[in-house]
Coordinates of C-alpha atoms in Angstrom, one line a residue:
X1 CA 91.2 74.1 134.2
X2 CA 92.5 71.2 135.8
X3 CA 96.2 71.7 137.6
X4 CA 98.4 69.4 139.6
X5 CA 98.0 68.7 143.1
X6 CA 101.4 70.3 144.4
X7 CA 100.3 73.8 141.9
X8 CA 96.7 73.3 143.9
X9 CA 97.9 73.2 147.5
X10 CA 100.1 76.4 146.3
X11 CA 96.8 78.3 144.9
X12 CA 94.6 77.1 147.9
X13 CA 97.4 78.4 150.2
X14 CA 97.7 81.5 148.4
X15 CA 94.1 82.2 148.9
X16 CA 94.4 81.2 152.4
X17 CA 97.2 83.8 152.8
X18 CA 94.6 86.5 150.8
X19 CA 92.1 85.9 153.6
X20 CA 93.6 85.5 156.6
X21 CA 95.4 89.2 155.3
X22 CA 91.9 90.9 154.9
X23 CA 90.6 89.6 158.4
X24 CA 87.6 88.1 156.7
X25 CA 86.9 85.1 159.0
X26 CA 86.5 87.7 161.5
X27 CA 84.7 90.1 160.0
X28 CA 82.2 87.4 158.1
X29 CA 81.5 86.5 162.0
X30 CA 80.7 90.6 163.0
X31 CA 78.5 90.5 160.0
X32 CA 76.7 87.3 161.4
X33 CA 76.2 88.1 164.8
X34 CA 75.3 91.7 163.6
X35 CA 72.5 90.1 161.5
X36 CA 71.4 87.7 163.9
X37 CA 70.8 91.1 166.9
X38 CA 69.1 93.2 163.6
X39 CA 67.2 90.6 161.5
X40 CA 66.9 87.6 163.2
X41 CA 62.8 87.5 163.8
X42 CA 61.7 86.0 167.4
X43 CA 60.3 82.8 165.9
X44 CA 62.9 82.4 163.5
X45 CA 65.7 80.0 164.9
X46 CA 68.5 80.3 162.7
X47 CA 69.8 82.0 159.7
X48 CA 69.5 80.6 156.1
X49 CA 72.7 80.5 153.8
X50 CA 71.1 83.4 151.1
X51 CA 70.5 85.5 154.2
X52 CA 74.3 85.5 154.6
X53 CA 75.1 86.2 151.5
X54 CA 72.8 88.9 150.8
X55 CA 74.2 90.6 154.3
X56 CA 78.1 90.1 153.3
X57 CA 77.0 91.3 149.6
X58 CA 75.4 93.8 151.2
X59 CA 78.1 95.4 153.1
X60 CA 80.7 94.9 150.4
X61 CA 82.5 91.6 151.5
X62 CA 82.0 89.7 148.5
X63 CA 83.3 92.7 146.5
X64 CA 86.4 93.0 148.0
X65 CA 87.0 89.5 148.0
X66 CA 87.2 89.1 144.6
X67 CA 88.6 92.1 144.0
X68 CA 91.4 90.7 145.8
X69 CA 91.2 87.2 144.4
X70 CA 91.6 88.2 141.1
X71 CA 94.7 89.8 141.6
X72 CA 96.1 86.7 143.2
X73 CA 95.3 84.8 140.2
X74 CA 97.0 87.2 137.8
X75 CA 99.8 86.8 139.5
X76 CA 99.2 82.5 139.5
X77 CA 98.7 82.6 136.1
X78 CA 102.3 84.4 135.3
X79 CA 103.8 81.6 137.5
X80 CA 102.0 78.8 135.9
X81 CA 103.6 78.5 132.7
X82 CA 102.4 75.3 132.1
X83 CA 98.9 76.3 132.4
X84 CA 96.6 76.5 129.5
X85 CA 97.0 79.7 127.4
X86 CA 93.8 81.6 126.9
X87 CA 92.2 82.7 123.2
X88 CA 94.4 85.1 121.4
X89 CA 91.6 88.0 121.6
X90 CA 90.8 86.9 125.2
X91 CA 94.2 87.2 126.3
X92 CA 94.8 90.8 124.0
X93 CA 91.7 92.2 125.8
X94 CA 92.9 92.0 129.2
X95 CA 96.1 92.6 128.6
X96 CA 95.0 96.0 127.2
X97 CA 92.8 96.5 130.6
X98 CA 95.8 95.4 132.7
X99 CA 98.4 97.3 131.1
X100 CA 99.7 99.8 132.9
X101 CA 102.7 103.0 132.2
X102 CA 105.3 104.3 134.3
X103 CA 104.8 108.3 134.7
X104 CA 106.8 110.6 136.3
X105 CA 104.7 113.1 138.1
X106 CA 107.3 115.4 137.7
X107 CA 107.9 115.5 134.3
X108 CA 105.2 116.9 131.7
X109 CA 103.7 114.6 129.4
X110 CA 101.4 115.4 126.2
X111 CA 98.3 112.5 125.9
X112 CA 97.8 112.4 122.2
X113 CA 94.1 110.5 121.1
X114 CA 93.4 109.3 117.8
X115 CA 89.6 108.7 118.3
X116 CA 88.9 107.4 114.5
X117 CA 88.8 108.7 111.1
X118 CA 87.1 109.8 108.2
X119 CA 86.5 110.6 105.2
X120 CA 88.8 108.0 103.5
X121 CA 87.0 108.0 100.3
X122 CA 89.2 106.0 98.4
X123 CA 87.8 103.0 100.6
X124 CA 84.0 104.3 100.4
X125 CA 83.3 100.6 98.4
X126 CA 85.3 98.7 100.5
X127 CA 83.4 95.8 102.3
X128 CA 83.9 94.9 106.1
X129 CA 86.1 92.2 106.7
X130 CA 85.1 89.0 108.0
X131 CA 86.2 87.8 111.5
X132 CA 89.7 86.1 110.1
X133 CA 89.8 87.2 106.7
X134 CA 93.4 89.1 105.3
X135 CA 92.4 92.5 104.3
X136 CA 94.6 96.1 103.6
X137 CA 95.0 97.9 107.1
X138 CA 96.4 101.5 108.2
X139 CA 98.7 102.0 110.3
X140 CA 99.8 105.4 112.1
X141 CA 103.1 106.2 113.4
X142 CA 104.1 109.2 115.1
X143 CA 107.6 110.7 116.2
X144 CA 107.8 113.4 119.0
X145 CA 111.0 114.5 120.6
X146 CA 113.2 111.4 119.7
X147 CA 110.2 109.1 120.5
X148 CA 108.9 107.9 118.0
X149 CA 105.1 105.2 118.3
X150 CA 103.2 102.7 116.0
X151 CA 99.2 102.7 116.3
X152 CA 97.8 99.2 116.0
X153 CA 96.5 97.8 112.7
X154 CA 92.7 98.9 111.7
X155 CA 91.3 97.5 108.5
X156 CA 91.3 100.0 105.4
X157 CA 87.8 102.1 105.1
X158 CA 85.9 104.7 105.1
X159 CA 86.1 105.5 108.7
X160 CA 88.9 103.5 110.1
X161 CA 88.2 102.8 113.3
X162 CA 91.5 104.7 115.3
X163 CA 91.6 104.5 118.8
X164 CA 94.9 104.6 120.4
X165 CA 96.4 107.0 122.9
X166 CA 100.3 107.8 122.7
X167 CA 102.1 109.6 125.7
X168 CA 104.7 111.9 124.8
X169 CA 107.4 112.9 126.8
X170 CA 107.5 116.8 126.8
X171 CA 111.6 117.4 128.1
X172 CA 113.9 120.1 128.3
X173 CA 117.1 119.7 126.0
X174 CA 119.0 121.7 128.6
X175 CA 121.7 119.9 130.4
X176 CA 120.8 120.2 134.0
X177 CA 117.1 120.8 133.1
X178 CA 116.1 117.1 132.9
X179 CA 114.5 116.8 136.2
X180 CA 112.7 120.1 135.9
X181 CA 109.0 120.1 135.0
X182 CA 108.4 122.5 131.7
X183 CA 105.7 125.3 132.4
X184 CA 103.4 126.7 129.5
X185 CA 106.3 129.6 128.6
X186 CA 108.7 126.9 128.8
X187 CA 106.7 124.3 126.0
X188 CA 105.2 127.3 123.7
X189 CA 109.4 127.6 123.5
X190 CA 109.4 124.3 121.8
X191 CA 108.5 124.2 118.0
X192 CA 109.3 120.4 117.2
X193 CA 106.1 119.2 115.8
X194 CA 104.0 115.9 116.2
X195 CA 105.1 113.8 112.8
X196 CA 102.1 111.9 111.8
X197 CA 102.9 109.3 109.2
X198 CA 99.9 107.1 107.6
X199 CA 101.0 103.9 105.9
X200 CA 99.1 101.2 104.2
X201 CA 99.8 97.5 104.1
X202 CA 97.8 95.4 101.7
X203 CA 97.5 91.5 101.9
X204 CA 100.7 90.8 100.3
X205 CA 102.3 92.7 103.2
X206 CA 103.4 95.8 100.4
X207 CA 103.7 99.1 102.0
X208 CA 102.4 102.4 100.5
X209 CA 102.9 106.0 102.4
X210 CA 99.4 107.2 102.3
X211 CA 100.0 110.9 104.4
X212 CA 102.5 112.4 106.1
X213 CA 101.5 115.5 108.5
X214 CA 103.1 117.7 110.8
X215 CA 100.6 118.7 113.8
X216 CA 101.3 121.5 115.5
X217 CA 100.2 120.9 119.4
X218 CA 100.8 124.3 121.1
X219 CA 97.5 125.3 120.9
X220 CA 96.4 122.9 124.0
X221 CA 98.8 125.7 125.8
X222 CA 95.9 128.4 125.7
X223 CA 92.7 126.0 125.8
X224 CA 90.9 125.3 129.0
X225 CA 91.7 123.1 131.3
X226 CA 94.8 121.9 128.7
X227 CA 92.4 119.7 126.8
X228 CA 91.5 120.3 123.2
X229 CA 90.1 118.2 120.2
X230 CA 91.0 119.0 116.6
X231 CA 90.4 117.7 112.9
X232 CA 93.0 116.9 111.2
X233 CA 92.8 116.8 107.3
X234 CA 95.3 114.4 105.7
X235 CA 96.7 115.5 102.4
X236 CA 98.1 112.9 100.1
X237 CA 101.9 112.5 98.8
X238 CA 104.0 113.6 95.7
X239 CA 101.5 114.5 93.0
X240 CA 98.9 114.0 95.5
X241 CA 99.7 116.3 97.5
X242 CA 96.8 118.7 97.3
X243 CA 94.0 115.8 97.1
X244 CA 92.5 115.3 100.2
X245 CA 93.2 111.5 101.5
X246 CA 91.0 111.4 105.1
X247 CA 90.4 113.3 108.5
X248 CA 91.5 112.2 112.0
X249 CA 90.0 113.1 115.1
X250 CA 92.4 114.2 117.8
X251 CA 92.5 114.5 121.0
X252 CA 95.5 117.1 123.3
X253 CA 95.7 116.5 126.8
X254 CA 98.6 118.1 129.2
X255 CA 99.5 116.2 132.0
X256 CA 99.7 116.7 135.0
X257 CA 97.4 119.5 134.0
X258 CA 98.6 123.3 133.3
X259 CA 98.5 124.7 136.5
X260 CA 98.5 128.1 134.3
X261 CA 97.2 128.5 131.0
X262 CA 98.5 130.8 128.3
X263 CA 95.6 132.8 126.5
X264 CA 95.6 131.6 122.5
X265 CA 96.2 135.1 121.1
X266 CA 99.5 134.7 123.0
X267 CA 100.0 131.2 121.6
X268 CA 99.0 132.5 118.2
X269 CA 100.8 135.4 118.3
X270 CA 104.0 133.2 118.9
X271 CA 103.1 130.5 116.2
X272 CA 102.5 133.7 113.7
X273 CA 106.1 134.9 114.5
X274 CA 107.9 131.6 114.0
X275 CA 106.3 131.3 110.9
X276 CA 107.6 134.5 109.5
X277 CA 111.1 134.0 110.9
X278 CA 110.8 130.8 109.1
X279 CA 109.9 132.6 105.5
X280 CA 112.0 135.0 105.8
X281 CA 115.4 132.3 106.5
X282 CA 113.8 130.6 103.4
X283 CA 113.5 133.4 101.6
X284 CA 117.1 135.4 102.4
X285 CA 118.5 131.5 101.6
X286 CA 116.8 130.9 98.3
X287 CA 117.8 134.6 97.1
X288 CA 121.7 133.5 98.1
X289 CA 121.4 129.7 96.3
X290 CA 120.1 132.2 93.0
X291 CA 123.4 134.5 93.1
X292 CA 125.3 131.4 93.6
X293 CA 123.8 129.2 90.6
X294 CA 124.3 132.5 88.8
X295 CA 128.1 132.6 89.7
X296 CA 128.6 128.8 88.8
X297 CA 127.6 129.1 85.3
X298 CA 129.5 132.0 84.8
X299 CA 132.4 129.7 85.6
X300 CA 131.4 127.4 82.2
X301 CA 128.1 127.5 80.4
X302 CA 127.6 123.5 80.1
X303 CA 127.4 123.5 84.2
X304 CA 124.2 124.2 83.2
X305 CA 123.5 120.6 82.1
X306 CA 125.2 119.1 85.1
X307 CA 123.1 117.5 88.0
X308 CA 123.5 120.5 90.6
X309 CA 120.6 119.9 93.0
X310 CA 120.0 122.5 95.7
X311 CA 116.3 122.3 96.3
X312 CA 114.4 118.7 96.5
X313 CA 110.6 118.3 96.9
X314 CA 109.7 115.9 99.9
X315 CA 106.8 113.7 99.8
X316 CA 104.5 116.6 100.9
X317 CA 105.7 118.5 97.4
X318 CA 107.5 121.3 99.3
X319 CA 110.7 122.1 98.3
X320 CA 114.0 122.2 100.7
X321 CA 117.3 122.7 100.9
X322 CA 118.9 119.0 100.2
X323 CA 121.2 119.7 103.2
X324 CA 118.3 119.5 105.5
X325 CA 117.8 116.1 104.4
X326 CA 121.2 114.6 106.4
X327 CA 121.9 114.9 109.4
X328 CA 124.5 112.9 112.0
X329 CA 122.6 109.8 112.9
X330 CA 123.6 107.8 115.7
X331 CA 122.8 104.3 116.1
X332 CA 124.1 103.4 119.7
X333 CA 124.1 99.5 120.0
X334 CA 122.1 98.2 116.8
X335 CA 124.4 99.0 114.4
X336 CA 128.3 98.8 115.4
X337 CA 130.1 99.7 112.5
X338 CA 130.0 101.7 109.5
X339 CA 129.6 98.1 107.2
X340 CA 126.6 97.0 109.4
X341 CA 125.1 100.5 108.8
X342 CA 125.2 99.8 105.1
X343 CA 124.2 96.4 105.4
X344 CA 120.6 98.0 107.0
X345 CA 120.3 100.6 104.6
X346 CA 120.4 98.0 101.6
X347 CA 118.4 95.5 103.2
X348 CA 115.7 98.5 102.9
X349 CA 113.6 98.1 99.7
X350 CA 114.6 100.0 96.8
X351 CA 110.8 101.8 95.1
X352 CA 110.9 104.4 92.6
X353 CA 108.5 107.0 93.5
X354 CA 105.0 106.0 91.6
X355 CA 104.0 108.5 88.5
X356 CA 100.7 108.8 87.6
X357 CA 100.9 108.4 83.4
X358 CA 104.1 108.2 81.2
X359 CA 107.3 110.5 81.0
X360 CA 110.0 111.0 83.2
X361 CA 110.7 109.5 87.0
X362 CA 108.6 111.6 89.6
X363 CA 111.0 113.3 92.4
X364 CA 110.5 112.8 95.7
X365 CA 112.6 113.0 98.6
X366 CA 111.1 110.9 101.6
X367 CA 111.8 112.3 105.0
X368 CA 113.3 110.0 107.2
X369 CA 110.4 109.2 109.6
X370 CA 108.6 108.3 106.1
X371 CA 111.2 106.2 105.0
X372 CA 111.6 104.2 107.7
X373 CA 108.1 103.8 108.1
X374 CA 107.4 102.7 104.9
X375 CA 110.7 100.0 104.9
X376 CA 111.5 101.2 101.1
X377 CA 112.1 104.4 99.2
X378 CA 114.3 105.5 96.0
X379 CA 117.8 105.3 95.8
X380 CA 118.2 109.4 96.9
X381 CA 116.6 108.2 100.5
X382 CA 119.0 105.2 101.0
X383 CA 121.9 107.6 100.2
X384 CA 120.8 110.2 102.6
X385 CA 120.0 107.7 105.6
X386 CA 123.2 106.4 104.6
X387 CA 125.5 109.8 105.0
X388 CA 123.8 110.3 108.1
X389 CA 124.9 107.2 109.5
X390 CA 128.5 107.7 108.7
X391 CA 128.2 110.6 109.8
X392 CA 127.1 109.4 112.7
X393 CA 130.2 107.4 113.2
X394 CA 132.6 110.8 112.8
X395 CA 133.3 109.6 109.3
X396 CA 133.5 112.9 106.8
X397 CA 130.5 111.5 104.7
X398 CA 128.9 112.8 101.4
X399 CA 125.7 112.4 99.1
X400 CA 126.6 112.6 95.5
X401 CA 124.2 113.2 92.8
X402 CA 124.9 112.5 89.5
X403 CA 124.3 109.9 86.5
X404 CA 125.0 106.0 86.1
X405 CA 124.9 104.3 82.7
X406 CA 123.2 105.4 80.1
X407 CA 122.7 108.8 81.7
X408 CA 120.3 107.5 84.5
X409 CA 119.9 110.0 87.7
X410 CA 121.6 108.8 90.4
X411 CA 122.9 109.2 94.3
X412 CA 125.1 107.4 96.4
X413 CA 127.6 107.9 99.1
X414 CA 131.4 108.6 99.3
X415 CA 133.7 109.6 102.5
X416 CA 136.9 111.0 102.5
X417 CA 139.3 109.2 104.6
X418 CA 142.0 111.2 106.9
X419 CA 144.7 110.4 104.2
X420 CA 142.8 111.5 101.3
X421 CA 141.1 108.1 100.3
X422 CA 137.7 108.4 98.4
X423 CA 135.2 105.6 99.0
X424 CA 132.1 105.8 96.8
X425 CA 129.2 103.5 99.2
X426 CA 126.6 101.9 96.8
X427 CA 123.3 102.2 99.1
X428 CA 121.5 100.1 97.5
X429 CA 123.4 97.0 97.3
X430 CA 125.8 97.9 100.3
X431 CA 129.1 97.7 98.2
X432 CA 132.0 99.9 98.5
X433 CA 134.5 101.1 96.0
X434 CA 137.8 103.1 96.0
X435 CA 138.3 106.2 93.7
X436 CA 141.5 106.4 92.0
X437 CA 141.4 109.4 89.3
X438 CA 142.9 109.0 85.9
X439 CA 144.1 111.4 83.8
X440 CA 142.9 111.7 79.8
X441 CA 146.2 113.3 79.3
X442 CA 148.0 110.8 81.0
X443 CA 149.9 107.8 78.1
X444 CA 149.2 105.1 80.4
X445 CA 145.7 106.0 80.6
X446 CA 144.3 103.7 78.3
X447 CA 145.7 101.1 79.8
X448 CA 144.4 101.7 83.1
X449 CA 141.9 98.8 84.0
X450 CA 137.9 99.9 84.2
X451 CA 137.1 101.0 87.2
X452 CA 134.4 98.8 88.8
X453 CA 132.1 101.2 90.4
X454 CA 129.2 102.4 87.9
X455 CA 128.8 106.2 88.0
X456 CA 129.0 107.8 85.3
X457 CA 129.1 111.7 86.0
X458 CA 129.3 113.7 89.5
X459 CA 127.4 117.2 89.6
X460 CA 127.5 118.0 93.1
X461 CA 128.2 116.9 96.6
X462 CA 126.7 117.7 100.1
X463 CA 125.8 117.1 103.8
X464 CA 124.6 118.5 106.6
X465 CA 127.1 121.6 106.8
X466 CA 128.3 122.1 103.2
X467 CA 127.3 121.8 99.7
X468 CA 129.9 121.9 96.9
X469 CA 128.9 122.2 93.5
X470 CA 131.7 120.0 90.6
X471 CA 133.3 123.0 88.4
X472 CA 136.0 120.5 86.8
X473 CA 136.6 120.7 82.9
X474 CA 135.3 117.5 82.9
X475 CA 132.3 115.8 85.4
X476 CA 133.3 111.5 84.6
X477 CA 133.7 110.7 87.5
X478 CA 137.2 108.3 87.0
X479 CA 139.0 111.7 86.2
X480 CA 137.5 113.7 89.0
X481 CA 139.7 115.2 91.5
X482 CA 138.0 114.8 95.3
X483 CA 139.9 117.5 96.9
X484 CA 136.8 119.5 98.1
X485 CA 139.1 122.5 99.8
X486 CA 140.6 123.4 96.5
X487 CA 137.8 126.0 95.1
X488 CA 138.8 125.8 91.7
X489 CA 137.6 122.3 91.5
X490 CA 135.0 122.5 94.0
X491 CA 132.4 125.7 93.9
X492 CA 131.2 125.5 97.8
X493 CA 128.2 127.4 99.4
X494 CA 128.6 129.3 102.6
X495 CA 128.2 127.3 105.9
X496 CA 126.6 129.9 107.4
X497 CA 123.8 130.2 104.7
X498 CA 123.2 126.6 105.1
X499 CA 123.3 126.6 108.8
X500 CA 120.7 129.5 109.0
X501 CA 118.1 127.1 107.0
X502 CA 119.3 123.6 108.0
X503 CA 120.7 123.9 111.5
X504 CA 118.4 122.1 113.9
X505 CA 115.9 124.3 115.1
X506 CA 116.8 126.3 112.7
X507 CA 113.4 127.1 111.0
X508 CA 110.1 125.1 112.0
X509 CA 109.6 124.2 109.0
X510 CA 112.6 121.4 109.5
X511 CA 111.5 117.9 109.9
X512 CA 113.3 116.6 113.3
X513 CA 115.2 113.4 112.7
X514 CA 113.7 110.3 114.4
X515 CA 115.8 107.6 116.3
X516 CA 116.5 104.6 115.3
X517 CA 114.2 101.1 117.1
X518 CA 115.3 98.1 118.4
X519 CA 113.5 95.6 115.8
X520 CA 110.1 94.0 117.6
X521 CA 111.0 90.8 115.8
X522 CA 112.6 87.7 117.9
X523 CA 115.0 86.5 115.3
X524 CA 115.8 83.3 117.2
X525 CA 111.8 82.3 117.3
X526 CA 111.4 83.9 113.3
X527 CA 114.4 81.2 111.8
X528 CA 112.4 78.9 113.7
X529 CA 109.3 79.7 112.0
X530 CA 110.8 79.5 108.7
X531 CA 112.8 76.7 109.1
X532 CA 109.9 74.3 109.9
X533 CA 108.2 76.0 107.1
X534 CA 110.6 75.6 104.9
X535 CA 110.8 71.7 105.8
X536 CA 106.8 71.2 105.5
X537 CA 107.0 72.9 102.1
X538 CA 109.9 70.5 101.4
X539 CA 108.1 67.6 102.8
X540 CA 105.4 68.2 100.2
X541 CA 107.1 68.7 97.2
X542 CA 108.7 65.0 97.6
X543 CA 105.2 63.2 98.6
X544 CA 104.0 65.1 94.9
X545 CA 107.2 64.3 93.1
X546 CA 107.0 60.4 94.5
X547 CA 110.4 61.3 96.2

């Protein structure tokens, strides 16, 4: 490494400055005369160079030196920009070593280890990549708490070689609490799971959602020490739900450590209670959704055929109330208007959930953490990340399921404005249209121009705190009538129902919504990228077209 001779007088005085700091002039020359009383033999005149290296090694000199050397030339080599960079794996290597984080030892912290998998059968055959070579990798990403973390990369096989560690923030909600470590009573309180969410990217850079796992980590509360290991067994998604997909090894760790530890049939005995609190919401909620179903088609027997959906199956094949899929959202600085929100959530890729054979479309209701992780989904999870965006913004936002052309399933988005304006909010394409209802009965009806949006038929409509099922002679959607407080148009559900089961912290059994991320990418430095692609791909095509 060769530098220039103003950056070598800096680095020679810097090193100066190092040494003159430790005192080692004076103590190499305590070292020599302290050699030259013990060693020195009566015939022998003077001292050879290895014999003073051997004593400063000896005593430690050399270590420290370097020691504090090195540290002086991390800190040169972050001032020296225009120094050579070092191999990509050399540099990714040390910066792991190197890297350091920022913990508050008065806050409590959860140290969650993935230390490698398996059992991934599916990838039994699959041959080890060669150093360079594209192949399918896994990656794990994990929301705790409204933090949400990304493993890195590890190349699809049998036993994928996991080894990262994620630090999660264990806090108090509690305004005024912030500061206030949580003790074991405190955390065994808190029954927000550990979201685990496996996805798969192939060569071609397609996603697929491999697993999707809620860990529960209170058991480190009663183990010794606050350390435990577990085995996690992945299941896989949608009609795969039962099959078996992989295990991961885990790793709890409290820090700083538990000064008291719980005993586990205390933890369990707590874990076994929320569970039945849970069933028994679930159960009180789905015997109140029957009587309600029951009173809606006694209003008119061909509701029976509309699209009233109260329960949806979620990519782990367990049903839930559709409420619990929305919930306000709030994007902060990344998104700054309601147009920008749908804008994100169309630039999302639209997937159909995959069916295994022919027949009908398979149902499944990504949560959100899922969703976002995988960068696509069906049109039901744009239109929820949608509503809960509006919602968000204080905008009185809706799903609506119902039909499009030729009778297709369908869900989108409308909000009612304060002076009674309906806007329907295409998710997938990021388009808005008003609603202006016609009447059949109406003379001028048939001249009334074709409205542009394309649904069809509306069955029902819901968000986080109600759910209102369409009773209207008719369901077309250009004659419906969008006043949701009048109850002979608009059979609601009780709030309170819904609240008992959709709430947060309602049940455990509720998936906590994640946060939206800042994207990693540099858009500035990406155009870039493209652009000169784009001209070298240009460039090409006129030297083979003789241009």
């Amino acid at each position: 490494m060769s530098l220039p001779p103003e950056k070598a007088s800096e680095l020679k005085q810097l090193i100066h400055q190092q040494l003159s700091k430790m005192d080692v002039h004076g103590r190499i020359r305590e070292i020599l005369a302290e050699t030259i009383r013990e060693e020195l033999a009566p015939d022998q005149q003077q001292l050879s160079t290895e014999d003073l290296i051997k004593a400063l090694r000896r005593r430690g000199i050399i270590d420290d030196v370097m020691k504090e050397l090195n540290f002086v030339t991390d800190n040169v080599d972050q001032e020296l920009p225009s120094s050579p960079k070092q191999p990509v794996g050399f540099t990714d290597r040390q910066s792991t070593l190197l890297k350091k984080t920022n913990i508050d030892p008065t806050r409590r912290y959860l140290y969650l280890q993935v230390l490698g998998g398996k059992a991934f059968l599916e990838h039994l055959q699959e041959p080890e990549p060669l150093p360079g070579q594209a192949c399918s990798t896994f990656t794990l990403c994990l929301h705790f708490r409204n933090q949400r973390f990304r493993s890195k990369p590890v190349p699809c096989a049998c036993e994928p070689d996991f080894h990262d560690g994620f630090l999660l923030e264990v806090h108090r909600e509690n305004l005024g609490d912030g500061t206030r470590m949580a003790d074991s009573t405190t955390m065994l309180s808190i029954s927000d799971p550990v979201h685990m969410v496996l996805i798969k990217t192939d060569i071609f850079a397609e996603t697929t959602l491999v697993a999707s796992y809620f860990l529960e980590w209170r058991s480190v509360l009663g183990s010794e020490n606050g350390v435990t290991n577990l085995t996690v067994e992945l299941m896989g998604v949608g009609t795969e739900s039962k099959v078996s997909v992989g295990i991961l090894n885990i790793k709890l760790e409290m820090y700083p450590p538990l000064n008291q530890t719980l005993s586990q049939e205390v933890v369990n005995t707590q874990l076994a209670l929320e569970r039945q609190k849970t069933a028994e919401k679930e159960r009180l909620f789905l015997v109140y959704a029957k009587q309600w179903w029951r009173e809606y088609l006694q209003i008119r027997p061909s509701h029976n055929s509309r699209l009233v959906k109260i329960f949806a199956q979620d990519e782990n094949g367990i049903n839930r109330p559709v409420c619990s899929y929305v919930k306000p959202l709030r994007a902060g600085r990344l998104l700054d208007t309601p147009r920008q929100a749908a804008r994100f959530v169309n630039v999302l890729g639209y997937e159909r959930a995959p069916v295994i054979g022919g027949g009908g479309k398979q149902e499944q209701w990504c949560t959100l953490l899922a969703f976002l992780c995988r960068n696509k989904g069906d049109c039901e999870d744009h239109a929820n990340l949608l509503c809960s965006l509006l919602l968000g913004y204080g905008l009185e936002a809706f799903v609506c399921v119902g039909t499009k052309a030729k009778g297709v399933p369908h869900a989108w988005v409308m909000t009612c404005g304060t002076d009674g304006t309906i806007t329907f909010w295409e998710s997938l394409t990021g388009h808005r249209y008003l609603h202006k209802p016609t009447s059949p009965d109406e003379p001028s009806a048939a001249e009334q121009p074709k409205p542009l949006y394309p649904y069809r038929t509306i069955g029902c409509v819901f968000n986080h705190q109600m759910f209102l099922g369409n009773c209207q002679p008719s369901d077309s959607v250009e004659s419906c009538v969008f006043d949701l407080n009048d109850e002979s148009k608009w059979k609601p559900m009780s709030e309170e129902a819904i609240k008992s089961v959709c709430a947060p912290g309602a049940t455990t059994s509720l998936p906590p919504f994640p946060p939206l991320c800042a994207s990693t990418i540099d858009a500035s430095v990406t155009s870039n990228e493209i652009e000169m692609q784009l001209r070298l791909l240009v460039s090409e095509h006129r030297k083979v077209s003789f241009l």
